[in-house]
Amino acid sequence: MKFLRNSYRSLLIVVTAVAAALAVNHFIFSTVRIVGNSMQPTLEKNEWVLVSRLPFEPAYGDIVIFKKKDVSSETLVKRIIGIPGDTVEIKNGIIYINGEKKENDFSLISDEYNMDQITVDSDGYFVMGDNRAESNDSRKWEEPFVNSAEIKGKVIILLFPEIRILN
């Protein structure tokens, strides 16, 4: 009988630990492998990142993961360029947010690239990859904004091949 009681306790500890790990992975943190090249040089293909799934207010410059079913069945990783109410325009490869020229703190856009001014929806975010020449992002989508319900988390740490805090 003592053996069964000890086995039951051991099983309960293992089941509780597994349930806690799954809950943390699903609700608090998760790991994501970078699939494409759209976030180079910040994030390279096949690197692993730690994503916070805790509620947050997305801000300019945040790197987020999201699901946008009208674009891809994959989880996407991009940087927030415009927040609700912002106007976003690209003239001769230069990004203007609310009429203000944004210094190019990520990667270059061709000098020939232009995008008419648009206003970000009240529940939307304008996102771009850091590798702007190769990124499939808000500039190219029919529905250009990622809404808050589509955002699954904020990338906070590069885990592999080196550990580096992001944002």
PDB file of N, CA and C in Angstrom, residues 19 28-30 32 37 45 53 59-60 63-64 69 72 84 87 98 102 109 116 122 125 132 135 140-142 150 157:
ATOM      1  N   ALA A  19       1.908  20.265 -16.165  1.00  0.00           N
ATOM      2  CA  ALA A  19       0.801  21.219 -16.351  1.00  0.00           C
ATOM      3  C   ALA A  19       1.281  22.660 -16.137  1.00  0.00           C
ATOM      4  N   ILE A  28       2.392  32.675 -20.562  1.00  0.00           N
ATOM      5  CA  ILE A  28       3.360  33.671 -20.096  1.00  0.00           C
ATOM      6  C   ILE A  28       4.516  33.838 -21.075  1.00  0.00           C
ATOM      7  N   PHE A  29       5.189  32.770 -21.421  1.00  0.00           N
ATOM      8  CA  PHE A  29       6.312  32.820 -22.352  1.00  0.00           C
ATOM      9  C   PHE A  29       6.195  31.694 -23.364  1.00  0.00           C
ATOM     10  N   SER A  30       6.780  31.909 -24.523  1.00  0.00           N
ATOM     11  CA  SER A  30       6.930  30.820 -25.484  1.00  0.00           C
ATOM     12  C   SER A  30       8.193  31.065 -26.284  1.00  0.00           C
ATOM     13  N   VAL A  32       9.966  30.826 -30.115  1.00  0.00           N
ATOM     14  CA  VAL A  32       9.597  30.846 -31.531  1.00  0.00           C
ATOM     15  C   VAL A  32      10.879  30.802 -32.353  1.00  0.00           C
ATOM     16  N   ASN A  37      13.758  35.634 -43.719  1.00  0.00           N
ATOM     17  CA  ASN A  37      14.828  36.627 -43.665  1.00  0.00           C
ATOM     18  C   ASN A  37      14.324  38.050 -43.442  1.00  0.00           C
ATOM     19  N   LYS A  45      17.433  33.960 -39.856  1.00  0.00           N
ATOM     20  CA  LYS A  45      16.713  32.707 -40.074  1.00  0.00           C
ATOM     21  C   LYS A  45      17.278  31.620 -39.158  1.00  0.00           C
ATOM     22  N   ARG A  53       4.114  36.578 -23.570  1.00  0.00           N
ATOM     23  CA  ARG A  53       2.698  36.553 -23.930  1.00  0.00           C
ATOM     24  C   ARG A  53       1.853  37.353 -22.939  1.00  0.00           C
ATOM     25  N   ALA A  59       4.160  49.337 -28.868  1.00  0.00           N
ATOM     26  CA  ALA A  59       4.710  50.669 -29.093  1.00  0.00           C
ATOM     27  C   ALA A  59       5.641  50.649 -30.291  1.00  0.00           C
ATOM     28  N   TYR A  60       5.931  51.839 -30.801  1.00  0.00           N
ATOM     29  CA  TYR A  60       6.839  51.965 -31.938  1.00  0.00           C
ATOM     30  C   TYR A  60       8.156  51.259 -31.633  1.00  0.00           C
ATOM     31  N   ILE A  63       9.172  44.472 -31.437  1.00  0.00           N
ATOM     32  CA  ILE A  63       9.144  43.325 -32.343  1.00  0.00           C
ATOM     33  C   ILE A  63       8.073  42.388 -31.803  1.00  0.00           C
ATOM     34  N   VAL A  64       7.084  42.072 -32.641  1.00  0.00           N
ATOM     35  CA  VAL A  64       5.948  41.269 -32.201  1.00  0.00           C
ATOM     36  C   VAL A  64       5.775  40.032 -33.075  1.00  0.00           C
ATOM     37  N   LYS A  69      -4.234  35.721 -40.735  1.00  0.00           N
ATOM     38  CA  LYS A  69      -4.714  34.636 -41.593  1.00  0.00           C
ATOM     39  C   LYS A  69      -4.910  35.046 -43.049  1.00  0.00           C
ATOM     40  N   SER A  72      -0.911  34.790 -44.163  1.00  0.00           N
ATOM     41  CA  SER A  72      -0.160  33.546 -44.042  1.00  0.00           C
ATOM     42  C   SER A  72      -0.749  32.686 -42.921  1.00  0.00           C
ATOM     43  N   PRO A  84      -2.085  52.944 -33.437  1.00  0.00           N
ATOM     44  CA  PRO A  84      -3.405  53.490 -33.772  1.00  0.00           C
ATOM     45  C   PRO A  84      -3.416  55.024 -33.862  1.00  0.00           C
ATOM     46  N   THR A  87      -0.289  58.470 -38.874  1.00  0.00           N
ATOM     47  CA  THR A  87      -0.246  58.456 -40.335  1.00  0.00           C
ATOM     48  C   THR A  87       1.128  57.932 -40.719  1.00  0.00           C
ATOM     49  N   ASN A  98       3.335  60.468 -38.845  1.00  0.00           N
ATOM     50  CA  ASN A  98       2.675  61.718 -38.451  1.00  0.00           C
ATOM     51  C   ASN A  98       3.407  62.937 -39.017  1.00  0.00           C
ATOM     52  N   LYS A 102      11.372  59.719 -39.992  1.00  0.00           N
ATOM     53  CA  LYS A 102      11.956  58.773 -39.050  1.00  0.00           C
ATOM     54  C   LYS A 102      13.350  58.424 -39.521  1.00  0.00           C
ATOM     55  N   ILE A 109      15.309  51.287 -47.308  1.00  0.00           N
ATOM     56  CA  ILE A 109      14.295  51.069 -48.334  1.00  0.00           C
ATOM     57  C   ILE A 109      14.847  51.747 -49.574  1.00  0.00           C
ATOM     58  N   ASP A 116       1.703  55.981 -50.494  1.00  0.00           N
ATOM     59  CA  ASP A 116       0.810  57.076 -50.116  1.00  0.00           C
ATOM     60  C   ASP A 116       0.515  57.024 -48.623  1.00  0.00           C
ATOM     61  N   SER A 122      -7.953  52.393 -35.528  1.00  0.00           N
ATOM     62  CA  SER A 122      -7.978  52.578 -34.076  1.00  0.00           C
ATOM     63  C   SER A 122      -7.572  51.315 -33.316  1.00  0.00           C
ATOM     64  N   TYR A 125      -2.095  48.142 -36.141  1.00  0.00           N
ATOM     65  CA  TYR A 125      -0.674  48.460 -36.069  1.00  0.00           C
ATOM     66  C   TYR A 125      -0.082  48.262 -37.454  1.00  0.00           C
ATOM     67  N   ARG A 132      13.827  45.396 -45.131  1.00  0.00           N
ATOM     68  CA  ARG A 132      12.703  45.986 -45.861  1.00  0.00           C
ATOM     69  C   ARG A 132      12.667  45.596 -47.329  1.00  0.00           C
ATOM     70  N   SER A 135      10.942  42.035 -47.078  1.00  0.00           N
ATOM     71  CA  SER A 135       9.858  41.784 -46.137  1.00  0.00           C
ATOM     72  C   SER A 135       8.487  41.903 -46.784  1.00  0.00           C
ATOM     73  N   LYS A 140       2.523  45.921 -48.236  1.00  0.00           N
ATOM     74  CA  LYS A 140       2.136  45.084 -49.372  1.00  0.00           C
ATOM     75  C   LYS A 140       0.786  44.389 -49.206  1.00  0.00           C
ATOM     76  N   TRP A 141       0.212  44.410 -48.017  1.00  0.00           N
ATOM     77  CA  TRP A 141      -1.008  43.669 -47.751  1.00  0.00           C
ATOM     78  C   TRP A 141      -2.241  44.462 -48.142  1.00  0.00           C
ATOM     79  N   GLU A 142      -3.252  43.742 -48.615  1.00  0.00           N
ATOM     80  CA  GLU A 142      -4.525  44.374 -48.951  1.00  0.00           C
ATOM     81  C   GLU A 142      -5.151  44.997 -47.696  1.00  0.00           C
ATOM     82  N   GLU A 150      -4.732  39.911 -33.145  1.00  0.00           N
ATOM     83  CA  GLU A 150      -3.827  39.058 -33.926  1.00  0.00           C
ATOM     84  C   GLU A 150      -2.433  38.985 -33.307  1.00  0.00           C
ATOM     85  N   ILE A 157      13.811  38.354 -25.963  1.00  0.00           N
ATOM     86  CA  ILE A 157      15.189  37.861 -25.849  1.00  0.00           C
ATOM     87  C   ILE A 157      15.508  36.925 -27.003  1.00  0.00           C
TER      88      ILE A 157
END
